[in-house]
Amino acid sequence: QHTLVLKFDGTVYAFGDNFFGQLGDGTTHDSSVPVWLEGLSNIVSISAGGRHSLAVDRSGTVFAWGDNSSGQLGNGTLDRNPTPRPIEDLSGVAAVSAGLQHSVALLADGSVLAWGDNERGQLGDGTVVARVNPGRVLSLPPVTSLECGTFHTLARSSEGEVWGWGWNQLGQLGNGAATDATLPVQASDLSDVLVAHGALVHSAAVTASGEVYTWGDNRDSQLGDGTEMASLVPQELNSLSNIRLLAAGTYHTLVMESDGTAWSWGSNLYGQLGDGTTTESNVPVQILGLP
């Protein structure tokens, strides 16, 4: 229920819910307008979690603030921070991503660290024990990008494969199983992937050739395959091509073609598909009103 914005000059703004200090302005007052985070500069990566926030600056330092009830701030305690503070003894970070109550960091050498809640194995260390300090994700090849779902994490390997760990009872890891994974598992039959995103109960990926794959739960049509049947493995959406950008919402998915045309599918109770209706769609519909 909060939003972070990274400007081209490396500054960060935040707005929305602030009960746990996740806006980082030193207060717990909600804000309906963007507030500038004074303590951050030269930022290159940001991520808004369930009730906490993360940022990385150009030197590879990670800053964290907001809720810390599961250790998701990585500061060795369970104390929340209302302002951004660097995570000590953590350096060389290229990017971060925040889940509901866990955090992950991609290091420049392609390895991944994780901390916070681990009830579903989302820290990828072979256990279900929460951690208040960053620890290495095990059994993972070199990674070039990563994205947290609510209770699971997806990573793109340097070979273009998708690896995931954490909650998998609805198939959101795409490995053909429906059991949680405390260590990384590879999504089936996916290669040459450009980016992969995890949501609450589904996941999606785009290949370098512009193909879209979805997998996991489908009760809200978030897989976009014309059905409401779940899939334990990635399946291609043949109706889409030349896709370059992807974002997975809680129960809906958005993509953008190389020409700037945008499509969406899934739950639409609040108009999140942008097609002028509030009708759920199990196939991609064009988002209206976008240049």
CSV table of C-alpha atoms in Angstrom, one decimal:
chain,number,residue,atom,x,y,z
A,1,GLN,CA,0.0,0.0,0.0
A,2,HIS,CA,2.9,2.3,-0.7
A,3,THR,CA,4.9,3.4,-3.7
A,4,LEU,CA,8.5,4.3,-4.3
A,5,VAL,CA,9.7,6.4,-7.3
A,6,LEU,CA,13.3,6.6,-8.5
A,7,LYS,CA,14.2,9.7,-10.5
A,8,PHE,CA,16.9,9.9,-13.1
A,9,ASP,CA,19.1,12.0,-10.8
A,10,GLY,CA,19.2,9.2,-8.3
A,11,THR,CA,16.8,10.7,-5.7
A,12,VAL,CA,13.8,8.7,-4.3
A,13,TYR,CA,10.3,9.8,-3.5
A,14,ALA,CA,7.6,7.8,-1.6
A,15,PHE,CA,3.9,8.1,-0.9
A,16,GLY,CA,1.0,6.1,0.5
A,17,ASP,CA,0.7,4.0,3.7
A,18,ASN,CA,3.3,4.8,6.3
A,19,PHE,CA,2.1,3.1,9.5
A,20,PHE,CA,5.4,1.2,9.8
A,21,GLY,CA,7.6,4.0,8.5
A,22,GLN,CA,7.9,2.5,5.1
A,23,LEU,CA,7.9,5.9,3.4
A,24,GLY,CA,11.2,6.7,5.1
A,25,ASP,CA,10.5,10.3,6.0
A,26,GLY,CA,11.0,9.8,9.7
A,27,THR,CA,7.3,9.8,10.5
A,28,THR,CA,4.5,7.3,10.6
A,29,HIS,CA,2.0,9.6,8.8
A,30,ASP,CA,0.5,8.6,5.5
A,31,SER,CA,1.2,10.8,2.6
A,32,SER,CA,-1.1,11.3,-0.5
A,33,VAL,CA,1.7,13.3,-2.2
A,34,PRO,CA,5.3,12.2,-2.9
A,35,VAL,CA,7.8,12.9,-0.1
A,36,TRP,CA,11.5,13.3,-0.8
A,37,LEU,CA,13.8,10.9,1.1
A,38,GLU,CA,16.5,13.3,2.3
A,39,GLY,CA,19.0,10.6,3.2
A,40,LEU,CA,19.2,8.9,-0.2
A,41,SER,CA,21.3,9.9,-3.2
A,42,ASN,CA,22.9,8.3,-6.2
A,43,ILE,CA,20.3,5.4,-6.0
A,44,VAL,CA,20.3,2.9,-8.8
A,45,SER,CA,17.7,0.3,-7.6
A,46,ILE,CA,14.6,0.4,-5.4
A,47,SER,CA,11.9,-2.0,-4.2
A,48,ALA,CA,8.7,-1.6,-2.2
A,49,GLY,CA,7.8,-4.6,-0.1
A,50,GLY,CA,4.7,-5.4,1.9
A,51,ARG,CA,5.5,-2.9,4.6
A,52,HIS,CA,9.2,-2.2,4.1
A,53,SER,CA,11.4,-0.6,1.5
A,54,LEU,CA,14.9,-1.1,0.0
A,55,ALA,CA,17.3,0.9,-2.1
A,56,VAL,CA,20.8,0.5,-3.5
A,57,ASP,CA,23.2,3.4,-4.3
A,58,ARG,CA,25.9,3.5,-6.9
A,59,SER,CA,28.5,2.3,-4.5
A,60,GLY,CA,26.6,-0.9,-3.9
A,61,THR,CA,25.3,0.0,-0.4
A,62,VAL,CA,21.8,-1.2,0.6
A,63,PHE,CA,19.5,1.0,2.6
A,64,ALA,CA,16.4,-0.4,4.3
A,65,TRP,CA,13.5,1.1,6.2
A,66,GLY,CA,10.0,0.4,7.5
A,67,ASP,CA,8.6,-2.8,9.2
A,68,ASN,CA,11.1,-5.3,10.5
A,69,SER,CA,8.9,-7.8,12.4
A,70,SER,CA,10.5,-10.7,10.4
A,71,GLY,CA,14.0,-9.2,10.1
A,72,GLN,CA,13.4,-8.0,6.6
A,73,LEU,CA,15.5,-4.9,7.1
A,74,GLY,CA,18.6,-7.1,7.6
A,75,ASN,CA,20.0,-5.1,10.5
A,76,GLY,CA,20.4,-7.9,12.9
A,77,THR,CA,17.4,-6.9,15.0
A,78,LEU,CA,13.6,-6.8,14.8
A,79,ASP,CA,13.4,-3.1,15.3
A,80,ARG,CA,11.7,-1.0,12.6
A,81,ASN,CA,13.4,2.0,10.9
A,82,PRO,CA,11.3,5.1,9.9
A,83,THR,CA,14.3,6.4,7.9
A,84,PRO,CA,16.6,4.7,5.4
A,85,ARG,CA,19.6,3.1,7.1
A,86,PRO,CA,22.5,1.2,5.5
A,87,ILE,CA,22.8,-2.5,6.1
A,88,GLU,CA,26.2,-3.0,7.7
A,89,ASP,CA,28.6,-5.5,6.3
A,90,LEU,CA,26.7,-5.7,3.0
A,91,SER,CA,28.4,-4.3,-0.1
A,92,GLY,CA,28.8,-4.9,-3.8
A,93,VAL,CA,25.1,-5.1,-4.4
A,94,ALA,CA,23.7,-4.4,-7.9
A,95,ALA,CA,20.0,-4.7,-7.3
A,96,VAL,CA,17.4,-5.5,-4.6
A,97,SER,CA,13.9,-6.8,-4.4
A,98,ALA,CA,11.4,-6.9,-1.5
A,99,GLY,CA,8.7,-9.5,-0.9
A,100,LEU,CA,5.9,-9.3,1.6
A,101,GLN,CA,8.3,-9.8,4.6
A,102,HIS,CA,11.6,-10.9,3.0
A,103,SER,CA,14.3,-9.2,1.0
A,104,VAL,CA,16.9,-10.3,-1.6
A,105,ALA,CA,20.0,-8.7,-3.0
A,106,LEU,CA,21.9,-9.5,-6.2
A,107,LEU,CA,25.6,-9.0,-5.9
A,108,ALA,CA,27.9,-7.9,-8.6
A,109,ASP,CA,29.4,-11.4,-8.9
A,110,GLY,CA,26.0,-13.0,-9.6
A,111,SER,CA,25.4,-14.5,-6.2
A,112,VAL,CA,22.2,-13.8,-4.2
A,113,LEU,CA,21.7,-12.9,-0.5
A,114,ALA,CA,18.3,-13.1,1.3
A,115,TRP,CA,16.9,-12.2,4.7
A,116,GLY,CA,13.7,-11.8,6.6
A,117,ASP,CA,10.7,-14.2,6.8
A,118,ASN,CA,11.4,-17.8,5.7
A,119,GLU,CA,8.2,-19.6,6.5
A,120,ARG,CA,7.8,-20.8,2.9
A,121,GLY,CA,11.5,-21.3,2.2
A,122,GLN,CA,11.7,-17.9,0.4
A,123,LEU,CA,15.3,-17.3,1.7
A,124,GLY,CA,16.6,-20.3,-0.4
A,125,ASP,CA,19.0,-21.6,2.3
A,126,GLY,CA,17.4,-25.0,2.7
A,127,THR,CA,15.6,-24.1,5.9
A,128,VAL,CA,12.3,-22.4,7.0
A,129,VAL,CA,14.1,-20.4,9.7
A,130,ALA,CA,13.8,-16.6,9.5
A,131,ARG,CA,17.0,-14.6,9.4
A,132,VAL,CA,17.7,-11.0,10.6
A,133,ASN,CA,21.0,-10.8,8.6
A,134,PRO,CA,21.7,-11.4,4.9
A,135,GLY,CA,22.7,-15.0,4.1
A,136,ARG,CA,23.6,-16.6,0.8
A,137,VAL,CA,21.0,-18.4,-1.3
A,138,LEU,CA,22.4,-21.9,-1.9
A,139,SER,CA,22.6,-24.1,-5.0
A,140,LEU,CA,22.0,-21.2,-7.4
A,141,PRO,CA,24.0,-20.6,-10.6
A,142,PRO,CA,25.2,-17.0,-11.4
A,143,VAL,CA,22.2,-14.6,-11.6
A,144,THR,CA,21.7,-11.4,-13.6
A,145,SER,CA,18.3,-10.3,-12.3
A,146,LEU,CA,15.8,-11.2,-9.6
A,147,GLU,CA,12.3,-10.4,-8.4
A,148,CYS,CA,10.4,-11.2,-5.2
A,149,GLY,CA,6.9,-12.5,-5.3
A,150,THR,CA,4.9,-12.3,-2.1
A,151,PHE,CA,6.3,-15.5,-0.6
A,152,HIS,CA,8.6,-16.7,-3.4
A,153,THR,CA,11.5,-15.4,-5.4
A,154,LEU,CA,12.5,-15.8,-9.1
A,155,ALA,CA,15.9,-15.2,-10.6
A,156,ARG,CA,17.2,-15.2,-14.1
A,157,SER,CA,20.5,-17.0,-14.5
A,158,SER,CA,23.3,-15.8,-16.8
A,159,GLU,CA,22.2,-18.6,-19.1
A,160,GLY,CA,18.7,-17.3,-19.5
A,161,GLU,CA,17.1,-19.9,-17.2
A,162,VAL,CA,14.5,-19.1,-14.5
A,163,TRP,CA,15.2,-20.4,-11.0
A,164,GLY,CA,12.8,-20.0,-8.0
A,165,TRP,CA,12.4,-20.8,-4.4
A,166,GLY,CA,9.8,-20.4,-1.7
A,167,TRP,CA,6.0,-20.8,-1.8
A,168,ASN,CA,5.0,-23.3,-4.5
A,169,GLN,CA,1.7,-24.8,-3.4
A,170,LEU,CA,0.0,-23.3,-6.5
A,171,GLY,CA,2.8,-24.0,-8.9
A,172,GLN,CA,4.3,-20.5,-8.9
A,173,LEU,CA,7.9,-21.8,-9.2
A,174,GLY,CA,7.0,-23.6,-12.5
A,175,ASN,CA,9.0,-26.8,-11.9
A,176,GLY,CA,6.0,-29.1,-12.3
A,177,ALA,CA,5.5,-29.6,-8.5
A,178,ALA,CA,3.1,-28.1,-6.0
A,179,THR,CA,5.3,-28.2,-2.9
A,180,ASP,CA,7.4,-25.4,-1.4
A,181,ALA,CA,11.1,-25.3,-2.3
A,182,THR,CA,13.6,-24.2,0.4
A,183,LEU,CA,16.4,-24.4,-2.2
A,184,PRO,CA,16.3,-23.0,-5.8
A,185,VAL,CA,14.6,-25.2,-8.4
A,186,GLN,CA,14.6,-24.5,-12.2
A,187,ALA,CA,11.4,-23.6,-14.0
A,188,SER,CA,10.6,-26.3,-16.7
A,189,ASP,CA,11.4,-25.7,-20.4
A,190,LEU,CA,12.2,-22.0,-20.1
A,191,SER,CA,15.3,-20.6,-21.9
A,192,ASP,CA,16.6,-17.3,-23.3
A,193,VAL,CA,14.5,-15.5,-20.7
A,194,LEU,CA,14.8,-11.7,-20.6
A,195,VAL,CA,13.0,-11.0,-17.3
A,196,ALA,CA,10.8,-13.0,-14.8
A,197,HIS,CA,8.4,-11.6,-12.3
A,198,GLY,CA,6.6,-13.2,-9.3
A,199,ALA,CA,3.3,-12.1,-7.9
A,200,LEU,CA,1.2,-13.6,-5.0
A,201,VAL,CA,0.2,-17.0,-6.6
A,202,HIS,CA,1.4,-16.7,-10.2
A,203,SER,CA,4.6,-15.9,-12.1
A,204,ALA,CA,5.4,-14.7,-15.6
A,205,ALA,CA,8.4,-14.3,-17.9
A,206,VAL,CA,9.4,-12.7,-21.2
A,207,THR,CA,12.0,-14.2,-23.5
A,208,ALA,CA,14.6,-12.3,-25.5
A,209,SER,CA,12.5,-13.0,-28.6
A,210,GLY,CA,9.4,-11.4,-27.1
A,211,GLU,CA,7.4,-14.4,-26.1
A,212,VAL,CA,5.4,-14.4,-22.8
A,213,TYR,CA,5.1,-17.4,-20.5
A,214,THR,CA,2.9,-17.6,-17.4
A,215,TRP,CA,2.4,-20.3,-14.7
A,216,GLY,CA,0.9,-20.9,-11.2
A,217,ASP,CA,-2.6,-20.2,-10.0
A,218,ASN,CA,-5.3,-19.0,-12.5
A,219,ARG,CA,-8.5,-18.6,-10.5
A,220,ASP,CA,-8.5,-14.9,-11.3
A,221,SER,CA,-7.5,-15.5,-15.0
A,222,GLN,CA,-4.0,-14.1,-14.2
A,223,LEU,CA,-2.3,-16.5,-16.6
A,224,GLY,CA,-4.1,-15.0,-19.6
A,225,ASP,CA,-4.5,-18.4,-21.4
A,226,GLY,CA,-8.3,-18.2,-21.9
A,227,THR,CA,-9.0,-20.5,-19.0
A,228,GLU,CA,-9.1,-20.5,-15.2
A,229,MET,CA,-7.0,-23.7,-14.9
A,230,ALA,CA,-3.7,-23.5,-12.9
A,231,SER,CA,-0.5,-24.5,-14.6
A,232,LEU,CA,2.5,-26.1,-12.7
A,233,VAL,CA,4.8,-25.3,-15.6
A,234,PRO,CA,5.3,-22.3,-17.8
A,235,GLN,CA,3.0,-22.0,-20.8
A,236,GLU,CA,3.4,-19.7,-23.8
A,237,LEU,CA,0.7,-17.1,-24.6
A,238,ASN,CA,0.6,-17.5,-28.4
A,239,SER,CA,-1.6,-14.4,-28.7
A,240,LEU,CA,1.3,-12.1,-27.8
A,241,SER,CA,4.6,-11.3,-29.5
A,242,ASN,CA,7.3,-8.7,-29.5
A,243,ILE,CA,6.9,-8.1,-25.8
A,244,ARG,CA,9.7,-6.2,-24.0
A,245,LEU,CA,8.4,-5.3,-20.5
A,246,LEU,CA,6.4,-7.3,-18.0
A,247,ALA,CA,4.9,-6.6,-14.5
A,248,ALA,CA,2.9,-9.1,-12.4
A,249,GLY,CA,0.3,-7.6,-10.0
A,250,THR,CA,-1.3,-9.6,-7.2
A,251,TYR,CA,-3.9,-11.1,-9.4
A,252,HIS,CA,-3.2,-9.5,-12.8
A,253,THR,CA,-0.4,-9.2,-15.3
A,254,LEU,CA,0.8,-6.3,-17.6
A,255,VAL,CA,3.0,-6.4,-20.6
A,256,MET,CA,4.3,-3.9,-23.2
A,257,GLU,CA,5.2,-4.6,-26.9
A,258,SER,CA,8.3,-3.1,-28.5
A,259,ASP,CA,6.1,-0.5,-30.2
A,260,GLY,CA,4.7,0.8,-26.9
A,261,THR,CA,1.3,-1.0,-27.0
A,262,ALA,CA,0.4,-2.4,-23.6
A,263,TRP,CA,-1.8,-5.4,-22.7
A,264,SER,CA,-3.2,-6.7,-19.5
A,265,TRP,CA,-5.3,-9.7,-18.2
A,266,GLY,CA,-6.6,-11.1,-14.9
A,267,SER,CA,-8.6,-9.6,-12.1
A,268,ASN,CA,-10.2,-6.3,-12.9
A,269,LEU,CA,-12.4,-5.6,-9.8
A,270,TYR,CA,-10.8,-2.2,-9.3
A,271,GLY,CA,-10.1,-1.4,-13.0
A,272,GLN,CA,-6.5,-2.5,-12.8
A,273,LEU,CA,-6.6,-3.8,-16.4
A,274,GLY,CA,-7.1,-0.3,-17.8
A,275,ASP,CA,-9.5,-1.3,-20.5
A,276,GLY,CA,-12.4,0.9,-19.4
A,277,THR,CA,-14.2,-1.9,-17.6
A,278,THR,CA,-14.2,-3.7,-14.3
A,279,THR,CA,-14.7,-7.1,-16.0
A,280,GLU,CA,-12.1,-9.9,-15.4
A,281,SER,CA,-10.4,-11.1,-18.6
A,282,ASN,CA,-8.7,-14.4,-19.1
A,283,VAL,CA,-7.1,-13.2,-22.3
A,284,PRO,CA,-4.9,-10.1,-23.0
A,285,VAL,CA,-6.9,-6.9,-23.5
A,286,GLN,CA,-5.3,-3.7,-24.7
A,287,ILE,CA,-4.8,-0.9,-22.2
A,288,LEU,CA,-6.6,2.2,-23.4
A,289,GLY,CA,-5.5,5.8,-23.2
A,290,LEU,CA,-1.7,5.2,-23.2
A,291,PRO,CA,0.5,7.0,-25.8
